[in-house]
PDB file of C-alpha atoms in Angstrom:
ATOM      1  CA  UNK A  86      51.624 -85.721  58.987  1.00  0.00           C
ATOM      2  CA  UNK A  87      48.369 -83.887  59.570  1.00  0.00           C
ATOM      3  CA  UNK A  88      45.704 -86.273  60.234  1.00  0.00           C
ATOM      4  CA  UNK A  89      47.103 -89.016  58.749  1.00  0.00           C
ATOM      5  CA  UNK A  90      48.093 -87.458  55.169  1.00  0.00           C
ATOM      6  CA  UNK A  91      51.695 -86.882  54.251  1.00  0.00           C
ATOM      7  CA  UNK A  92      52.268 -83.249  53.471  1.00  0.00           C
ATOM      8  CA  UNK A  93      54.730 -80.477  52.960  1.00  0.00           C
ATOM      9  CA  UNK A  94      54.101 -77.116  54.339  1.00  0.00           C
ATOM     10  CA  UNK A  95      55.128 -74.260  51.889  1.00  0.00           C
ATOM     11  CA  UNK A  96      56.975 -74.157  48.584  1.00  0.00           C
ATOM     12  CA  UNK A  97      60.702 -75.756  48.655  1.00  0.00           C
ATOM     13  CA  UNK A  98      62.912 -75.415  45.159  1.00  0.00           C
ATOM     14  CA  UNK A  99      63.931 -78.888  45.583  1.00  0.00           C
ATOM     15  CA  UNK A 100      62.051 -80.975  48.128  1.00  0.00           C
ATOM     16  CA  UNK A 101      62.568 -84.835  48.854  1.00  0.00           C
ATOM     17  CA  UNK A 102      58.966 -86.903  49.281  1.00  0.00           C
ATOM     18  CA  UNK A 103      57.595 -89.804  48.143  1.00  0.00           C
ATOM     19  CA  UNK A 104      54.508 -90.222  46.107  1.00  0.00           C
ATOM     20  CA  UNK A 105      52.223 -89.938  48.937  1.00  0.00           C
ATOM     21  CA  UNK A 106      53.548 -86.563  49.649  1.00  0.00           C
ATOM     22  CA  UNK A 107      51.286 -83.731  49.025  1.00  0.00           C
ATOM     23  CA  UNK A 108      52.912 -80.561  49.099  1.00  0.00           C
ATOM     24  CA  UNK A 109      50.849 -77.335  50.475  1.00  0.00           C
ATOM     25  CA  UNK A 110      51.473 -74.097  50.162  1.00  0.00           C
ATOM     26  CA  UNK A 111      53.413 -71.625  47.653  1.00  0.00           C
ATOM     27  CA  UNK A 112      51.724 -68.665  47.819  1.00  0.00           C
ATOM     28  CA  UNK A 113      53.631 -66.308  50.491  1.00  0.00           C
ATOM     29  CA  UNK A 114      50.563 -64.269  52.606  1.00  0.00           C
ATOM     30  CA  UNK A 115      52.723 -60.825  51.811  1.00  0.00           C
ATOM     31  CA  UNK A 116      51.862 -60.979  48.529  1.00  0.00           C
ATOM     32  CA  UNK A 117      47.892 -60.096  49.116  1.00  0.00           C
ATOM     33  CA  UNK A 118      49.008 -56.676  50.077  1.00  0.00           C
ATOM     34  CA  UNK A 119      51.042 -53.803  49.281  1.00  0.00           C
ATOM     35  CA  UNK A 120      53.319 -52.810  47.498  1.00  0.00           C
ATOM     36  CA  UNK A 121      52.388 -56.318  45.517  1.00  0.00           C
ATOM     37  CA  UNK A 122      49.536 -56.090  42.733  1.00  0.00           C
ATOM     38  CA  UNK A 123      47.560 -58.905  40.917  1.00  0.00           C
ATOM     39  CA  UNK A 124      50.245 -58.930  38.038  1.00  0.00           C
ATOM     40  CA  UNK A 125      52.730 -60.000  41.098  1.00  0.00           C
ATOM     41  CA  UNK A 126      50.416 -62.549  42.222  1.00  0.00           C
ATOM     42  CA  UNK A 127      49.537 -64.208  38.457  1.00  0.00           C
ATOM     43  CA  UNK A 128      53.423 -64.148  37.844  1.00  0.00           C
ATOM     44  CA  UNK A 129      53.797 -66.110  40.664  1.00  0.00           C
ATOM     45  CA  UNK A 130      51.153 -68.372  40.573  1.00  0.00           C
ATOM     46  CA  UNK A 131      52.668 -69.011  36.876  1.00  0.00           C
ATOM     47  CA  UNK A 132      56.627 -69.545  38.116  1.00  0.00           C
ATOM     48  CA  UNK A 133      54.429 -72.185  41.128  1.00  0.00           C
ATOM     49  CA  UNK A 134      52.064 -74.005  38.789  1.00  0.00           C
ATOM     50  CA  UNK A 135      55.217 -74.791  36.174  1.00  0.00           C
ATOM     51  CA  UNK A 136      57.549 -75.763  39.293  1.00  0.00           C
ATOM     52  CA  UNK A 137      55.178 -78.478  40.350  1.00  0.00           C
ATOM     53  CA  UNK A 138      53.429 -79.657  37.450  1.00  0.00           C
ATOM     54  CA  UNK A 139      52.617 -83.639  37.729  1.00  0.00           C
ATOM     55  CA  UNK A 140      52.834 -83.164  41.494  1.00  0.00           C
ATOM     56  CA  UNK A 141      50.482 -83.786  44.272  1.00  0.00           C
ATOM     57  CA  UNK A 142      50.685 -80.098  45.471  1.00  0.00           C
ATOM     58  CA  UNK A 143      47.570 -77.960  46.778  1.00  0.00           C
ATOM     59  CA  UNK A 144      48.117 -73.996  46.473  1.00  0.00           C
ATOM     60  CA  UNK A 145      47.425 -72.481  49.996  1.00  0.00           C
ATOM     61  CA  UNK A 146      48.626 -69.340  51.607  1.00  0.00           C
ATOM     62  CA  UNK A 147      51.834 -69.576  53.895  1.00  0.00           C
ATOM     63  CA  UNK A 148      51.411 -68.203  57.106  1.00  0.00           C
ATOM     64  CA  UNK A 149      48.513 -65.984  57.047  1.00  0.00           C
ATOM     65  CA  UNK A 150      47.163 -62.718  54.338  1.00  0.00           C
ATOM     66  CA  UNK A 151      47.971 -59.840  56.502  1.00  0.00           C
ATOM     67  CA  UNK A 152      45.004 -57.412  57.560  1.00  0.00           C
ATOM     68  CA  UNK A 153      45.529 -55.235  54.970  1.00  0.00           C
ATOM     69  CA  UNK A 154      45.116 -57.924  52.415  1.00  0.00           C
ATOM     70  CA  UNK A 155      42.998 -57.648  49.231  1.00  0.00           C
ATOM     71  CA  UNK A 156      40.641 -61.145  49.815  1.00  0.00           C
ATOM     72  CA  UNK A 157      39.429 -60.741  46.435  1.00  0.00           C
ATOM     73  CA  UNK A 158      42.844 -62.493  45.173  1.00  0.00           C
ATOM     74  CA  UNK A 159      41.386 -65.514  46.749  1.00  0.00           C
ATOM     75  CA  UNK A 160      38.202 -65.741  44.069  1.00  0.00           C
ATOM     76  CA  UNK A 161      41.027 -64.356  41.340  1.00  0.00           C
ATOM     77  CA  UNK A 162      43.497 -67.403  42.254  1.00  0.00           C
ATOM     78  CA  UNK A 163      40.936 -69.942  42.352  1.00  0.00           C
ATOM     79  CA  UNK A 164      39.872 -68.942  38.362  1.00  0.00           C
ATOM     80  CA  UNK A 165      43.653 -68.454  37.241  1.00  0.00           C
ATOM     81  CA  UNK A 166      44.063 -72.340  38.713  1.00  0.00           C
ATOM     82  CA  UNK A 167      40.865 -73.192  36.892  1.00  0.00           C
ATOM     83  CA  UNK A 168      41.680 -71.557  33.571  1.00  0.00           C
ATOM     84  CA  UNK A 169      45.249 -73.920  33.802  1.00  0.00           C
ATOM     85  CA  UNK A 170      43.407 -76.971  34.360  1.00  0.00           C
TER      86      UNK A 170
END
């Protein structure tokens, strides 16, 4: 529990919660740098948005985007979640 709320930290392929749960996380922070590209990303974000449809999830990086991260997959993620909406 973090500050009261329910949650689940990363993305688990079958993961037992209630419907107060909110699950965080999904996107791995590897994947804002080399050798993966924006194609790897969208993919992803496609396989994570289908695996959790009609759940209480919020997409968040797990662990942390690495220094040599490209930051501009943040604005990029934000409009492919919008354009799904």
């Amino acid at each position: 529990r973090w500050g009261g709320l329910p949650g689940v930290c990363s993305h688990f392929p079958k993961c037992e919660h209630n419907a107060s749960t909110v699950i965080w996380g999904g996107l791995p922070g590897v994947m804002f740098a080399p050798p993966y590209t924006w194609k790897d990303v969208a993919r992803h974000l496609e396989r994570l948005l289908e695996s959790w449809r009609g759940q209480r999830f919020i997409v968040g990086v797990a662990d942390q985007v690495p220094p040599d991260g490209d930051i501009n997959f943040c604005r990029r993620i934000a409009e492919f979640i919008r354009q799904r909406l």
